[in-house]
Amino acid sequence: MSAVYGGVEGGGTHSKAVLVSAEGHILAETDGPCTNHWLVGVDNCINGINDMVQRAKIKAGLDPDTPVCSLGMSLSGGEQKAAIQKLIDDMRERYPKLSQSYFITTDAIGAMATASDYGGIVVISGTGSNCKLVNPDGTQVGCGGWGHMMGDEGSAYWISHLAIKTVFDARDNLVTSPHDINYVKKAMEEYFQVSDLMGMLPHLYRIFQKSHFAGFCRKLAEGGSAGDALCQHVFTEAGKALARHIVAVLPRVHQDLFSGELGLPVLCVGSVWRSWELMKSGFTQVLSEAQAHGYGHFQKYSLLTLRQSSALGGAKMGAQNAGASLPLDYSANINVFFSHTFNQ
Amino acid sequence: MSAVYGGVEGGGTHSKAVLVSAEGHILAETDGPCTNHWLVGVDNCINGINDMVQRAKIKAGLDPDTPVCSLGMSLSGGEQKAAIQKLIDDMRERYPKLSQSYFITTDAIGAMATASDYGGIVVISGTGSNCKLVNPDGTQVGCGGWGHMMGDEGSAYWISHLAIKTVFDARDNLVTSPHDINYVKKAMEEYFQVSDLMGMLPHLYRIFQKSHFAGFCRKLAEGGSAGDALCQHVFTEAGKALARHIVAVLPRVHQDLFSGELGLPVLCVGSVWRSWELMKSGFTQVLSEAQAHGYGHFQKYSLLTLRQSSALGGAKMGAQNAGASLPLDYSANINVFFSHTFNQ
């Protein structure tokens, strides 16, 4: 077959695979479950990836026994070198017909590669959260991305946890809730199918599934949209938390990134951004405060979303790593959903 | 043999068993590992308990094939009724020679039963944390005790986590540390045998062991005693957190508990209390603020420790449940290590 390049986006809940032609056209896309190897283990991770890519080959009318030229994977949890090398080695050994070459990067870098070759800030908020600044010279500065035990601020996990913790603390009289807890308590009992707080313990420990726990966030978004004040509160806090990640990397942003038409480009990835309207007040407040306290050259920012899976950026980087250059139409891959210019 | 009553204290890191005569004399004591069934599973929990009690029988010169009259267990994680019943059923079936009857209560209630039959407030801070008010009429009010995913404020786990999170946040420029992080960072790298923050990820996820993670608290206590400001800070915060548990139950304290010679008796259980000097300023500050804001009848409090394992209180309650009354000399079981009378 003519040259075909594979890409994978691996998230904490869902994953995607894409096959791209040498001209940059998408030949096929497939979906799969969580492929974060920290969450599901190496075996489930590489099985899931192989399954998605092989199904994509068949969907594109290709021979599944012929390896693609390269497979570029944009994985949540794809940060640690030794772990990445093990994933690649295992894939090579177990699935020799999958791909000729392999490349793994993080979900943040894969997303950025889908949106631009000039850089910007990526803020991921899906099951977990993460932030990465990519400067025009390619240098990277990260903030967060340590998982739910040491971070994930502003993620679906974190939002779910904050709401549930507020219910526990109110029950204990340990911290007074800023708003009535009844909606959240009821929604929690329904979502987790429990009748009291004690019933939550298995969901926190024995049968804890980060992705399922984080899924409660959707119910909170519904509550927020319907007007529940506590639901709205946790999303406002999430907006603040995500904005704080941007403030954390602000001192390291190359000044050229401030001066484009969009101002500082912030690529927003992950399902939590669908609740932007609920997060907006907290998010804009934190950035405005930071700007007012000493970032005079920070005049404007724009929030972008991807119209394509970051599997596409993964495919581009995988091809690049194998010596090929995939032409991507970046402007077709992004969508600007919010812009803000600070008052002078 | 003459009547022998067994007691168990099950913690998140260590456990103890005790055999007591009908006259309340201790016949033998043994140690064992963590028996929190949430942490180690039901099988390990009941195996550990059986092993400790059987060894105690041998140590006391008793026939291990003769069941004790009753086995009263004071277990961290011993709160949920269905889970407790399963533990008892499994023990009965698997170890018919262990005991004639079984009784399980929480670590907090077992500790209180060791110290007094009049009530007070128990504040546990070991691997995890928990607080329980027991009123003279036997009514109980709890705060905390939900484990590390939803609480454990002021525990060894929480102190370790707070210190490590401070290092992560400083590295990320997400939150500025109130003090220099170098001592804590070095101690962390040594304790966990890692060379950077990325190396901590397995310790937080794949090979996470709550008890090992919480064990880092000991290094922080050493640092605090040696004068490191960040170590001192996390213990001050722990003191505040533990005091907030007391404030949470204060509105429900029966007024008779305020009026004894010791003032409000607070029974302090768990290894973190060994670092009382480091926690004192935060702890006393929170209680003084609460007293000043509307608890006029709260004039004095005293902090007590147990001189005996709360396995003894467990044995007492197990015997009680089986219709026997063990005479305990409470004054010999406790030690007052701090008293404070508020300024009028």
XYZ file of C-alpha atoms in Angstrom:
688
model
C 0.000 0.000 0.000
C 1.026 3.640 -0.287
C 2.471 5.207 2.818
C 0.040 5.242 5.749
C 0.760 6.819 9.117
C -1.030 5.928 12.327
C -1.848 8.147 15.287
C -3.334 7.429 18.701
C -4.884 9.681 21.329
C -4.925 7.866 24.654
C -7.018 9.336 27.445
C -8.004 8.388 30.957
C -11.491 7.373 29.819
C -11.613 7.151 25.999
C -9.038 6.673 23.261
C -8.948 7.251 19.517
C -6.867 6.024 16.607
C -6.480 7.595 13.195
C -4.813 6.574 9.927
C -3.470 9.372 7.736
C -2.208 9.366 4.131
C 1.087 10.957 3.097
C -0.999 13.919 1.873
C -2.404 14.445 5.370
C -5.873 13.042 4.657
C -7.672 11.015 7.308
C -8.333 7.486 6.019
C -10.091 6.013 9.044
C -10.817 6.677 12.715
C -11.661 4.262 15.524
C -12.478 4.544 19.223
C -11.403 2.552 22.247
C -11.327 2.561 26.067
C -8.821 4.104 28.490
C -5.197 3.507 27.481
C -3.447 5.347 30.314
C -0.890 2.722 31.344
C -0.736 4.128 34.875
C -4.447 3.410 35.217
C -4.949 0.174 33.277
C -1.459 -1.345 33.188
C 0.909 -1.884 30.266
C -0.879 -4.958 28.887
C -4.296 -3.363 28.644
C -2.729 -0.223 27.248
C -0.937 -1.889 24.327
C -3.776 -4.341 23.638
C -6.163 -1.399 23.417
C -3.877 0.478 21.047
C -3.291 -2.523 18.797
C -6.996 -3.254 18.655
C -7.921 0.303 17.642
C -5.252 0.585 14.954
C -5.983 -2.852 13.469
C -9.690 -2.009 13.303
C -8.797 1.280 11.606
C -6.763 -0.575 8.961
C -9.754 -2.773 8.139
C -12.083 0.233 8.132
C -9.757 1.973 5.646
C -9.729 -1.124 3.425
C -6.094 -1.874 4.221
C -4.442 -5.222 4.900
C -4.230 -5.562 8.703
C -1.100 -7.691 8.316
C 0.817 -4.832 6.713
C 2.407 -2.532 9.291
C 1.781 1.222 8.991
C 4.904 3.328 8.353
C 4.816 4.832 11.803
C 2.575 4.992 14.839
C 2.662 8.230 16.799
C 0.902 8.075 20.132
C -0.260 11.004 22.179
C -0.878 9.395 25.572
C -2.053 10.683 28.913
C 0.587 9.285 31.241
C 3.171 9.236 28.395
C 5.761 11.280 30.225
C 8.250 8.932 31.850
C 11.052 7.795 29.532
C 11.619 4.323 30.941
C 7.897 3.556 30.944
C 7.545 4.776 27.347
C 10.434 2.643 26.168
C 8.855 -0.380 27.791
C 5.545 0.299 26.036
C 7.318 0.551 22.663
C 9.421 -2.570 23.254
C 6.361 -4.567 24.268
C 4.369 -3.388 21.258
C 7.195 -4.264 18.873
C 7.467 -7.744 20.319
C 3.795 -8.560 20.723
C 2.428 -6.941 17.555
C 5.056 -7.075 14.782
C 2.380 -6.346 12.153
C 1.219 -3.156 13.832
C 3.755 -0.577 12.702
C 7.287 -0.170 11.380
C 8.230 2.504 13.877
C 6.866 3.928 17.099
C 6.819 7.274 18.818
C 5.167 8.257 22.091
C 4.531 11.723 23.383
C 2.214 13.170 26.015
C -1.422 14.044 25.400
C -0.508 17.710 25.782
C 2.224 17.700 23.139
C 0.108 15.617 20.772
C -2.715 18.104 21.094
C -0.412 21.046 20.480
C 1.024 19.328 17.396
C -2.543 19.026 16.057
C -3.232 22.725 16.540
C -0.027 24.468 15.568
C 3.653 24.162 14.798
C 4.347 27.462 16.533
C 3.496 26.634 20.125
C 1.185 27.947 22.816
C -0.168 26.677 26.107
C -2.145 23.441 26.291
C -4.478 22.968 29.235
C -5.969 19.512 29.469
C -8.950 18.860 31.660
C -10.541 15.503 31.104
C -10.497 12.641 33.592
C -7.269 14.214 34.872
C -5.602 17.547 34.171
C -2.291 18.848 32.911
C -0.758 21.999 31.477
C 2.132 22.414 29.085
C 3.716 25.492 27.601
C 5.387 24.928 24.226
C 7.481 27.888 23.123
C 8.150 28.697 19.439
C 11.682 27.317 19.850
C 10.239 23.981 20.966
C 11.162 24.282 24.644
C 8.529 22.970 27.012
C 7.500 23.899 30.532
C 4.963 21.773 32.385
C 2.679 22.257 35.322
C 0.576 19.480 36.841
C -0.098 16.156 35.235
C 0.801 14.155 38.331
C -2.471 12.264 38.561
C -5.237 12.295 41.130
C -3.030 11.573 44.141
C -0.813 14.615 43.632
C -2.691 17.026 41.398
C -5.340 16.863 38.685
C -6.646 20.215 39.901
C -9.550 21.390 37.764
C -10.113 17.949 36.189
C -13.339 15.939 36.142
C -11.861 13.768 38.915
C -11.047 16.846 40.970
C -14.446 18.456 40.421
C -16.228 15.233 41.428
C -13.980 14.909 44.455
C -14.471 18.519 45.539
C -18.253 18.198 45.349
C -18.300 14.900 47.267
C -15.793 16.142 49.844
C -18.043 19.142 50.443
C -20.893 16.740 51.275
C -18.684 14.693 53.628
C -17.353 17.791 55.386
C -20.839 19.241 55.810
C -22.085 15.942 57.295
C -19.118 15.971 59.679
C -19.576 19.660 60.554
C -15.880 19.918 59.665
C -16.275 22.609 57.010
C -19.474 24.543 56.347
C -20.576 24.218 52.724
C -20.864 27.541 50.895
C -24.183 26.352 49.429
C -26.947 23.845 50.046
C -25.620 20.307 49.527
C -28.889 18.537 48.793
C -28.684 18.447 45.011
C -25.098 17.139 45.027
C -25.842 14.590 47.762
C -28.824 13.214 45.875
C -26.971 13.162 42.560
C -24.076 11.340 44.266
C -26.394 8.721 45.777
C -27.999 8.167 42.377
C -24.799 8.086 40.329
C -22.923 5.752 42.691
C -26.067 3.824 43.676
C -25.501 4.294 47.411
C -27.856 5.228 50.226
C -25.415 7.035 52.524
C -21.851 8.313 52.841
C -20.609 4.993 54.200
C -21.701 3.410 50.936
C -19.236 5.637 49.110
C -16.228 3.940 50.728
C -15.968 1.045 48.239
C -16.123 3.587 45.385
C -13.210 5.433 46.967
C -11.104 2.359 47.687
C -11.860 -1.259 46.839
C -13.642 -0.703 43.534
C -12.250 2.763 42.822
C -12.138 3.504 39.113
C -10.814 6.954 38.373
C -12.744 7.181 35.143
C -16.050 6.217 36.770
C -15.448 8.517 39.717
C -14.643 11.373 37.344
C -17.790 10.600 35.337
C -19.850 12.042 38.188
C -18.639 15.423 36.950
C -21.194 15.222 34.119
C -24.034 15.128 36.661
C -22.551 18.161 38.385
C -22.409 19.993 35.055
C -26.083 19.223 34.562
C -26.816 20.536 38.049
C -24.813 23.672 37.407
C -26.643 24.362 34.156
C -29.950 23.809 35.928
C -28.975 26.447 38.501
C -27.690 24.515 41.532
C -25.351 26.860 43.402
C -22.969 24.205 44.778
C -22.527 22.635 41.330
C -21.813 26.078 39.923
C -19.370 26.704 42.769
C -17.232 23.603 42.072
C -16.958 24.538 38.390
C -15.994 28.110 39.280
C -13.262 26.623 41.488
C -12.187 24.377 38.608
C -11.945 27.426 36.353
C -9.665 29.075 38.919
C -7.547 25.936 39.278
C -7.033 25.579 35.517
C -6.181 29.261 35.152
C -3.601 28.893 37.947
C -1.775 26.340 35.795
C -1.457 28.997 33.084
C -0.262 31.573 35.606
C 2.346 29.033 36.774
C 3.990 28.845 33.329
C 3.432 32.525 32.416
C 6.929 33.661 33.498
C 8.418 31.205 30.999
C 6.259 32.143 27.963
C 8.358 33.457 25.050
C 7.208 36.987 24.263
C 6.445 36.134 20.627
C 3.571 33.970 21.876
C 1.880 37.068 23.321
C 2.023 39.084 20.119
C -0.029 37.069 17.599
C -3.487 38.095 16.492
C -5.085 35.804 19.090
C -2.876 37.035 21.903
C -1.598 34.150 24.031
C -3.077 30.988 22.468
C -4.435 28.531 25.035
C -5.445 25.181 23.607
C -8.183 23.645 25.747
C -8.401 19.865 25.567
C -10.733 17.464 27.344
C -14.395 17.065 28.137
C -14.467 19.429 31.127
C -14.054 22.388 28.762
C -17.581 21.673 27.503
C -18.635 23.282 30.788
C -16.738 26.473 29.958
C -19.719 28.690 30.750
C -19.712 27.326 34.320
C -15.953 27.823 34.733
C -15.661 31.171 32.987
C -15.988 33.516 35.972
C -13.320 31.725 38.041
C -10.994 31.277 35.089
C -11.089 34.878 33.859
C -10.786 36.223 37.406
C -7.493 34.402 38.088
C -5.960 35.428 34.745
C -7.029 39.055 35.202
C -5.482 39.145 38.672
C -2.226 37.688 37.353
C -2.135 40.174 34.470
C -2.743 43.066 36.848
C 0.143 41.920 39.058
C 3.015 42.335 36.703
C 2.464 40.898 33.246
C 2.100 44.154 31.306
C 2.992 42.528 27.971
C 0.163 40.014 28.467
C -2.615 41.966 26.730
C -4.863 39.319 25.269
C -5.534 35.598 25.294
C -7.696 33.270 23.243
C -9.038 29.868 24.101
C -8.959 27.265 21.336
C -10.404 23.806 20.961
C -9.421 21.078 18.557
C -11.818 20.067 15.791
C -9.750 16.924 15.290
C -8.515 14.267 17.658
C -4.978 14.848 18.889
C -4.313 11.413 17.408
C -3.678 13.512 14.279
C -0.861 15.443 15.963
C 0.417 12.108 17.248
C 0.454 10.769 13.670
C 2.329 13.891 12.506
C 4.992 13.503 15.195
C 5.283 9.766 14.597
C 5.817 10.402 10.874
C 8.328 13.160 11.629
C 10.218 10.774 13.878
C 10.292 8.297 10.962
C 11.598 10.966 8.574
C 8.339 11.921 6.840
C 6.488 15.235 6.934
C 2.684 15.193 7.029
C 1.138 18.421 5.744
C -1.647 19.456 8.165
C -4.032 22.366 7.673
C -3.825 23.749 11.211
C -6.495 26.416 10.719
C -8.989 23.676 9.886
C -8.047 21.817 13.065
C -8.876 24.538 15.590
C -11.752 26.658 16.731
C -11.485 29.858 18.823
C -14.257 29.842 21.433
C -13.260 32.733 23.683
C -11.018 35.773 23.477
C -10.297 38.338 26.135
C -8.388 41.629 25.928
C -7.424 43.102 29.291
C -8.407 46.666 30.129
C -5.460 49.009 29.847
C -9.105 -23.287 81.370
C -10.614 -20.487 83.433
C -12.352 -17.743 81.493
C -10.033 -15.875 79.112
C -11.077 -12.909 77.022
C -9.284 -11.750 73.897
C -8.886 -8.254 72.533
C -7.414 -6.901 69.312
C -6.275 -3.445 68.282
C -6.087 -3.258 64.489
C -4.318 -0.284 62.955
C -3.324 0.841 59.492
C 0.298 -0.130 60.104
C 0.581 -2.271 63.257
C -1.809 -4.424 65.265
C -1.868 -5.860 68.759
C -3.662 -8.686 70.527
C -4.154 -9.152 74.240
C -5.555 -11.934 76.443
C -7.221 -10.878 79.693
C -8.345 -12.890 82.717
C -11.792 -12.547 84.282
C -10.114 -10.379 86.948
C -8.909 -7.926 84.282
C -5.268 -9.030 84.345
C -3.276 -9.134 81.109
C -2.086 -12.709 80.432
C -0.219 -12.139 77.158
C 0.277 -9.591 74.392
C 1.365 -10.082 70.759
C 2.014 -7.821 67.758
C 1.127 -8.109 64.104
C 0.936 -6.152 60.851
C -1.842 -3.919 59.441
C -5.309 -5.451 59.841
C -7.385 -2.663 58.273
C -9.564 -4.727 55.938
C -10.046 -1.738 53.630
C -6.293 -1.650 53.128
C -5.261 -5.323 53.141
C -8.504 -7.137 52.275
C -10.677 -9.404 54.409
C -8.445 -12.480 54.082
C -5.274 -10.788 55.275
C -7.212 -9.057 58.013
C -8.655 -12.211 59.571
C -5.497 -14.252 59.033
C -3.529 -11.565 60.838
C -5.974 -11.502 63.736
C -6.074 -15.284 64.100
C -2.299 -15.455 63.999
C -1.848 -12.853 66.740
C -4.442 -14.356 69.073
C -3.204 -17.928 68.624
C 0.356 -16.814 69.357
C -0.934 -15.013 72.455
C -2.605 -18.217 73.679
C 0.675 -20.090 73.387
C 2.570 -17.237 75.039
C 0.117 -17.357 77.966
C 0.572 -21.118 78.269
C -2.938 -21.845 77.069
C -4.140 -24.564 74.690
C -4.424 -22.913 71.236
C -7.226 -25.343 70.323
C -9.464 -24.016 73.111
C -11.427 -20.945 71.988
C -11.315 -17.849 74.200
C -14.681 -16.823 75.694
C -14.920 -13.754 73.510
C -12.815 -11.762 71.100
C -13.408 -8.018 71.072
C -11.744 -6.189 68.232
C -11.067 -2.504 68.027
C -10.341 -2.033 64.320
C -9.464 0.928 62.158
C -11.973 0.585 59.336
C -14.389 -1.266 61.626
C -17.320 1.036 60.997
C -19.513 -0.459 58.285
C -22.055 -2.980 59.581
C -22.178 -5.269 56.557
C -18.385 -5.417 56.318
C -18.074 -6.180 60.048
C -20.616 -8.979 59.839
C -18.677 -10.495 56.942
C -15.443 -10.367 58.953
C -17.117 -12.127 61.885
C -18.794 -14.752 59.684
C -15.517 -15.504 57.911
C -13.613 -15.785 61.203
C -16.220 -18.125 62.678
C -16.062 -20.376 59.630
C -12.318 -20.365 59.045
C -11.085 -20.429 62.638
C -13.583 -22.349 64.813
C -10.961 -22.709 67.575
C -10.309 -18.980 67.814
C -13.140 -17.729 70.016
C -16.645 -18.540 71.186
C -18.045 -15.114 70.384
C -16.984 -12.084 68.409
C -17.446 -8.353 68.681
C -16.055 -5.622 66.448
C -15.944 -1.923 67.141
C -13.926 0.952 65.738
C -10.432 1.869 66.865
C -11.861 5.056 68.388
C -14.472 3.315 70.532
C -12.022 0.617 71.586
C -9.568 3.282 72.712
C -12.249 5.130 74.658
C -13.322 1.898 76.363
C -9.716 1.435 77.494
C -9.557 4.925 79.020
C -12.939 5.472 80.592
C -16.516 4.302 80.934
C -17.727 7.888 81.106
C -16.876 9.160 77.641
C -14.866 11.969 76.107
C -13.461 12.767 72.701
C -11.062 10.386 70.961
C -8.788 11.830 68.293
C -6.840 9.229 66.378
C -3.868 10.221 64.293
C -1.799 7.311 63.110
C -1.528 6.170 59.504
C -5.001 7.693 59.071
C -7.081 9.928 61.314
C -10.495 9.922 62.933
C -12.401 11.645 65.733
C -15.251 10.363 67.860
C -17.190 11.990 70.658
C -18.654 9.550 73.177
C -21.111 11.209 75.557
C -21.755 9.911 79.089
C -25.083 8.482 77.893
C -23.219 6.412 75.303
C -24.307 8.426 72.256
C -21.586 8.886 69.666
C -20.819 11.625 67.164
C -18.089 11.117 64.599
C -15.990 13.349 62.416
C -13.585 12.081 59.773
C -12.372 8.513 59.480
C -13.095 8.282 55.763
C -9.616 7.258 54.728
C -6.971 8.979 52.643
C -9.158 9.589 49.598
C -11.758 11.595 51.514
C -10.175 12.761 54.736
C -7.425 11.624 57.090
C -6.658 15.263 57.806
C -3.858 15.558 60.361
C -2.760 11.928 59.978
C 0.718 10.648 59.108
C -0.523 10.010 55.562
C -1.853 13.565 55.343
C 1.309 15.134 56.773
C 3.481 13.167 54.329
C 1.188 14.116 51.469
C 1.117 17.798 52.413
C 4.910 17.965 52.556
C 5.346 16.160 49.225
C 2.584 18.171 47.544
C 4.377 21.337 48.660
C 7.501 20.122 46.832
C 5.525 19.277 43.676
C 3.690 22.610 43.690
C 6.921 24.552 44.201
C 8.562 22.679 41.296
C 5.530 23.514 39.138
C 5.422 27.155 40.300
C 1.762 26.394 41.059
C 1.880 27.367 44.734
C 4.779 29.138 46.424
C 6.059 27.160 49.407
C 5.938 29.081 52.691
C 9.452 27.794 53.465
C 12.518 26.372 51.756
C 11.724 22.917 50.328
C 15.251 21.496 50.178
C 15.204 19.456 53.372
C 11.846 17.855 52.553
C 12.817 17.188 48.920
C 16.042 15.481 49.961
C 14.353 13.482 52.701
C 11.689 12.398 50.200
C 14.288 11.281 47.650
C 16.072 9.310 50.340
C 13.008 7.746 51.931
C 11.394 6.710 48.648
C 14.729 6.012 46.943
C 13.958 8.237 43.955
C 16.041 10.791 42.102
C 13.288 13.150 40.926
C 9.565 13.905 41.189
C 8.736 11.610 38.275
C 10.163 8.758 40.308
C 7.494 9.369 42.924
C 4.702 8.321 40.549
C 4.955 4.568 41.200
C 4.858 5.286 44.952
C 1.657 7.253 44.430
C -0.024 4.714 42.164
C 1.257 1.308 41.071
C 3.085 0.346 44.250
C 1.251 2.741 46.588
C 1.165 1.459 50.151
C -0.585 3.818 52.496
C 1.407 2.621 55.456
C 4.761 3.095 53.691
C 3.732 6.471 52.316
C 2.605 7.574 55.785
C 5.899 6.324 57.238
C 7.630 9.296 55.616
C 6.012 11.374 58.377
C 8.659 10.090 60.784
C 11.383 11.726 58.674
C 9.429 14.959 58.702
C 9.140 14.797 62.482
C 12.921 14.409 62.670
C 13.314 17.404 60.366
C 10.910 19.448 62.445
C 12.749 18.626 65.655
C 16.031 19.539 63.970
C 14.599 22.945 63.097
C 13.488 22.676 59.445
C 10.761 25.288 58.952
C 8.735 23.408 56.314
C 8.649 20.264 58.451
C 7.514 22.364 61.390
C 4.891 24.004 59.183
C 3.252 20.724 58.096
C 2.990 19.590 61.733
C 1.497 22.934 62.760
C -1.075 22.426 59.997
C -1.713 18.892 61.274
C -2.310 20.298 64.768
C -4.886 22.684 63.321
C -6.539 19.911 61.319
C -6.860 17.612 64.342
C -8.218 20.434 66.513
C -10.823 21.191 63.814
C -12.174 17.662 64.290
C -12.763 18.475 67.958
C -14.407 21.783 67.063
C -16.662 19.881 64.655
C -18.135 17.722 67.434
C -18.059 20.446 70.140
C -21.723 21.492 69.654
C -22.777 17.920 70.468
C -20.662 17.465 73.637
C -22.821 16.783 76.715
C -22.160 19.534 79.264
C -21.161 17.039 81.965
C -18.045 16.247 79.910
C -16.857 19.848 80.332
C -17.181 19.890 84.095
C -14.787 17.185 85.311
C -11.457 17.952 86.934
C -9.639 17.573 83.614
C -12.100 19.741 81.726
C -13.031 18.220 78.366
C -11.064 14.953 78.156
C -9.468 14.370 74.745
C -7.949 10.942 74.289
C -5.103 11.122 71.776
C -4.328 7.861 70.010
C -1.751 7.068 67.361
C 1.904 7.645 66.609
C 1.526 11.195 65.263
C 0.774 12.421 68.781
C 4.413 11.659 69.634
C 5.101 14.869 67.688
C 2.821 16.888 69.969
C 5.423 19.582 70.537
C 5.470 20.259 66.778
C 1.673 20.360 66.523
C 0.963 22.257 69.737
C 0.844 25.819 68.379
C -1.604 24.988 65.578
C -3.732 22.763 67.799
C -4.097 25.190 70.702
C -4.723 28.123 68.343
C -7.745 26.465 66.686
C -9.278 25.405 70.008
C -8.750 28.852 71.535
C -10.426 30.499 68.541
C -13.388 28.134 68.794
C -13.713 28.735 72.549
C -13.615 32.492 72.023
C -16.394 32.258 69.431
C -19.207 30.997 71.547
C -18.337 28.084 73.798
C -18.377 29.886 77.129
C -18.899 26.676 79.133
C -15.746 25.212 77.510
C -13.216 26.367 80.117
C -10.566 23.682 80.095
C -9.394 20.649 78.190
C -6.851 17.917 78.841
C -5.052 15.660 76.409
C -4.679 12.021 77.452
C -2.759 9.088 76.056
C -3.269 5.410 76.684
C -0.679 3.466 78.637
C -2.283 0.264 77.384
C -3.197 -0.936 73.919
C -6.819 -0.320 73.017
C -6.951 -4.072 72.495
C -7.771 -3.972 76.222
C -10.883 -1.878 75.643
C -11.729 -4.199 72.790
C -11.458 -7.177 75.163
C -13.711 -5.377 77.663
C -16.384 -4.684 75.056
C -16.141 -8.202 73.637
C -16.631 -9.651 77.124
C -19.519 -7.268 77.792
C -21.153 -8.382 74.547
C -20.789 -11.998 75.753
C -22.376 -11.127 79.112
C -19.218 -10.774 81.240
C -17.860 -7.701 82.951
C -14.079 -7.155 83.015
C -12.943 -4.879 85.870
C -10.425 -2.376 84.460
C -8.452 0.174 86.468
C -8.946 3.153 84.129
C -6.657 5.511 86.024
C -3.779 3.096 85.448
C -4.543 3.040 81.727
C -4.190 6.749 80.977
C -1.681 9.535 81.200
C -2.457 13.283 81.025
C 0.208 14.993 78.896
C -1.287 18.460 78.410
C -3.926 20.619 80.070
C -5.093 24.052 79.076
C -7.426 26.454 80.867
C -8.718 29.301 78.716
C -8.271 32.889 79.880
C -11.491 34.322 81.227
